[in-house]
Amino acid sequence: MKRFLFLSMLVFIAIMVWVSVHEKEDDVPLPQKLERAMRLTRMMEYQDEDYEYIIRYPAFFEQTDDSLMDKGCCRFSFWQDSMEITQTAFVEQNPDSLTLDQAMAKYASDLNATQQQKGNDYFILSGHIHSVDGQITSRRYHAKFVQHRKLWFVQTLAYPEDCEQAVQRLIREIDAWQVW
């Protein structure tokens, strides 16, 4: 009987320790969990069949089926609770033959960009996403536009503002993106 009570107490203590550790893990805010997941995850590659560009995305992101409807477009998303992160790539025509400077000025104005960076054949914009009525939301975007003849190859990332640190790996991936 003493042995049974002793073993029962050990099992009870083990369960209590497990519950307390498990509860602490649940107390970690979602952006911090996401940052850890981003740091540890394997990056997958998607190659577009039409334009043959390649993008890298986290293994735990899911491809959205409707993104495959448009030629040269793909979208990968992660969502949990009320948080959604979306990585998108698409190809856009440049019928007006805008130069890099003209396109950067146009898209920076259209997207209300707060940060701009220009390279030899690309530019990068980032800022807050604005609502339909022009109000600043708590979501941000980061986009790279790569010029090739009369086409723009675009990769974007949209994320909640409080996850900015968590998505730094994806931002670096987008910044380093080479279309070919």
Short mmCIF file of C-alpha atoms in Angstrom, two decimals:
data_model
loop_
_atom_site.label_atom_id
_atom_site.label_comp_id
_atom_site.label_asym_id
_atom_site.label_seq_id
_atom_site.Cartn_x
_atom_site.Cartn_y
_atom_site.Cartn_z
CA MET A 1 0.00 0.00 0.00
CA LYS A 2 2.86 2.39 0.83
CA ARG A 3 4.42 1.61 -2.53
CA PHE A 4 1.13 2.41 -4.32
CA LEU A 5 0.80 5.76 -2.50
CA PHE A 6 4.41 6.63 -3.24
CA LEU A 7 4.01 5.81 -6.96
CA SER A 8 0.73 7.72 -7.06
CA MET A 9 2.44 10.79 -5.59
CA LEU A 10 5.27 10.54 -8.15
CA VAL A 11 2.77 10.30 -11.01
CA PHE A 12 0.81 13.25 -9.61
CA ILE A 13 3.99 15.36 -9.32
CA ALA A 14 5.05 14.42 -12.86
CA ILE A 15 1.65 15.42 -14.21
CA MET A 16 1.77 18.74 -12.35
CA VAL A 17 5.25 19.51 -13.70
CA TRP A 18 4.10 18.66 -17.24
CA VAL A 19 1.00 20.86 -16.91
CA SER A 20 3.00 23.81 -15.57
CA VAL A 21 5.54 23.56 -18.41
CA HIS A 22 2.76 23.20 -20.97
CA GLU A 23 0.93 26.26 -19.59
CA LYS A 24 4.09 28.37 -19.78
CA GLU A 25 4.48 27.45 -23.42
CA ASP A 26 0.93 28.59 -24.12
CA ASP A 27 1.64 31.92 -22.40
CA VAL A 28 4.22 32.81 -25.05
CA PRO A 29 2.71 35.39 -27.43
CA LEU A 30 2.00 34.18 -30.94
CA PRO A 31 4.52 36.53 -32.62
CA GLN A 32 7.31 35.03 -30.48
CA LYS A 33 6.19 31.48 -31.32
CA LEU A 34 6.13 32.47 -34.98
CA GLU A 35 9.60 33.98 -34.80
CA ARG A 36 10.95 30.71 -33.39
CA ALA A 37 9.13 28.68 -36.03
CA MET A 38 10.49 30.92 -38.82
CA ARG A 39 14.01 30.53 -37.49
CA LEU A 40 13.80 26.73 -37.35
CA THR A 41 11.67 25.84 -40.37
CA ARG A 42 12.89 24.44 -43.64
CA MET A 43 12.38 26.67 -46.68
CA MET A 44 10.52 25.13 -49.61
CA GLU A 45 10.84 26.19 -53.26
CA TYR A 46 8.06 26.89 -55.71
CA GLN A 47 8.85 27.15 -59.43
CA ASP A 48 6.30 28.83 -61.64
CA GLU A 49 5.56 26.73 -64.73
CA ASP A 50 4.73 29.69 -66.97
CA TYR A 51 7.56 32.13 -66.23
CA GLU A 52 9.98 29.72 -64.48
CA TYR A 53 10.79 32.04 -61.57
CA ILE A 54 11.43 30.44 -58.17
CA ILE A 55 10.40 31.69 -54.74
CA ARG A 56 11.23 30.25 -51.34
CA TYR A 57 8.60 30.01 -48.61
CA PRO A 58 8.41 28.45 -45.11
CA ALA A 59 7.43 24.78 -44.99
CA PHE A 60 4.48 25.48 -42.68
CA PHE A 61 2.88 27.97 -45.11
CA GLU A 62 0.06 26.55 -47.22
CA GLN A 63 -0.38 27.24 -50.90
CA THR A 64 -3.72 28.85 -51.70
CA ASP A 65 -5.35 26.97 -54.58
CA ASP A 66 -7.04 30.01 -56.09
CA SER A 67 -3.64 31.64 -56.60
CA LEU A 68 -2.89 29.12 -59.34
CA MET A 69 -5.78 30.38 -61.48
CA ASP A 70 -3.84 33.36 -62.85
CA LYS A 71 -0.85 32.80 -65.10
CA GLY A 72 2.39 33.44 -63.22
CA CYS A 73 0.73 33.90 -59.81
CA CYS A 74 1.14 31.99 -56.54
CA ARG A 75 0.22 32.68 -52.92
CA PHE A 76 1.33 31.02 -49.70
CA SER A 77 -0.33 31.78 -46.37
CA PHE A 78 -0.09 31.12 -42.68
CA TRP A 79 -2.97 31.94 -40.39
CA GLN A 80 -3.72 31.27 -36.77
CA ASP A 81 -6.31 32.94 -34.59
CA SER A 82 -6.77 36.40 -36.12
CA MET A 83 -3.24 36.61 -37.56
CA GLU A 84 -2.55 36.05 -41.26
CA ILE A 85 0.72 36.27 -43.15
CA THR A 86 0.61 36.09 -46.93
CA GLN A 87 3.51 35.70 -49.37
CA THR A 88 2.54 36.30 -53.00
CA ALA A 89 4.37 36.33 -56.32
CA PHE A 90 2.96 37.43 -59.66
CA VAL A 91 3.92 38.80 -63.05
CA GLU A 92 2.51 42.10 -64.24
CA GLN A 93 2.64 43.68 -67.68
CA ASN A 94 4.44 46.99 -68.18
CA PRO A 95 2.44 48.29 -71.19
CA ASP A 96 3.50 51.91 -70.64
CA SER A 97 7.18 50.84 -70.66
CA LEU A 98 7.80 52.61 -67.37
CA THR A 99 11.43 53.01 -66.40
CA LEU A 100 12.59 51.77 -63.04
CA ASP A 101 12.40 55.29 -61.58
CA GLN A 102 8.95 55.97 -63.03
CA ALA A 103 7.57 52.65 -61.80
CA MET A 104 9.07 53.11 -58.34
CA ALA A 105 7.47 56.56 -58.04
CA LYS A 106 4.10 55.28 -59.30
CA TYR A 107 3.93 52.19 -57.05
CA ALA A 108 5.36 54.04 -54.05
CA SER A 109 2.55 56.57 -54.40
CA ASP A 110 -0.15 53.93 -55.02
CA LEU A 111 0.97 51.82 -52.05
CA ASN A 112 1.81 54.72 -49.69
CA ALA A 113 5.35 53.38 -49.28
CA THR A 114 7.31 54.69 -46.34
CA GLN A 115 10.56 52.97 -47.35
CA GLN A 116 12.09 52.65 -50.82
CA GLN A 117 15.23 51.04 -52.13
CA LYS A 118 16.42 50.87 -55.75
CA GLY A 119 18.83 48.44 -57.43
CA ASN A 120 19.99 47.91 -61.02
CA ASP A 121 16.85 46.14 -62.24
CA TYR A 122 14.60 46.20 -59.18
CA PHE A 123 13.10 48.30 -56.43
CA ILE A 124 11.79 47.43 -52.98
CA LEU A 125 8.88 49.16 -51.25
CA SER A 126 7.46 48.74 -47.77
CA GLY A 127 4.97 50.44 -45.52
CA HIS A 128 1.59 50.15 -43.87
CA ILE A 129 -1.36 48.69 -45.67
CA HIS A 130 -4.15 51.24 -45.92
CA SER A 131 -7.83 50.42 -45.73
CA VAL A 132 -10.27 51.25 -48.54
CA ASP A 133 -11.06 54.60 -46.92
CA GLY A 134 -7.35 55.48 -46.61
CA GLN A 135 -6.87 54.71 -42.91
CA ILE A 136 -3.61 53.11 -41.80
CA THR A 137 -4.15 49.53 -40.62
CA SER A 138 -2.07 47.44 -38.22
CA ARG A 139 -0.77 45.43 -41.19
CA ARG A 140 2.40 46.03 -43.18
CA TYR A 141 3.73 44.97 -46.58
CA HIS A 142 7.15 44.43 -48.12
CA ALA A 143 7.40 44.11 -51.92
CA LYS A 144 10.14 43.64 -54.49
CA PHE A 145 9.55 44.55 -58.15
CA VAL A 146 12.02 43.14 -60.69
CA GLN A 147 11.98 44.55 -64.22
CA HIS A 148 12.45 42.30 -67.24
CA ARG A 149 11.64 43.77 -70.64
CA LYS A 150 7.92 44.66 -70.57
CA LEU A 151 7.22 42.64 -67.42
CA TRP A 152 7.39 43.24 -63.68
CA PHE A 153 8.07 40.21 -61.50
CA VAL A 154 6.68 41.02 -58.08
CA GLN A 155 6.97 39.25 -54.74
CA THR A 156 5.10 40.64 -51.72
CA LEU A 157 4.70 39.86 -48.07
CA ALA A 158 1.75 41.11 -45.99
CA TYR A 159 1.85 40.64 -42.23
CA PRO A 160 0.58 42.05 -38.92
CA GLU A 161 2.70 44.87 -37.57
CA ASP A 162 3.42 43.03 -34.31
CA CYS A 163 5.02 40.17 -36.32
CA GLU A 164 7.63 42.35 -38.01
CA GLN A 165 10.50 40.75 -36.11
CA ALA A 166 9.12 37.27 -36.77
CA VAL A 167 9.08 37.70 -40.57
CA GLN A 168 12.60 39.11 -40.93
CA ARG A 169 13.80 35.86 -42.53
CA LEU A 170 11.13 36.17 -45.22
CA ILE A 171 11.96 39.84 -45.78
CA ARG A 172 15.62 38.90 -46.32
CA GLU A 173 14.51 36.16 -48.76
CA ILE A 174 12.47 38.68 -50.74
CA ASP A 175 15.28 41.25 -50.73
CA ALA A 176 17.73 38.64 -52.08
CA TRP A 177 15.27 37.26 -54.66
CA GLN A 178 16.77 36.81 -58.12
CA VAL A 179 14.23 36.05 -60.83
CA TRP A 180 16.83 34.17 -62.94
#
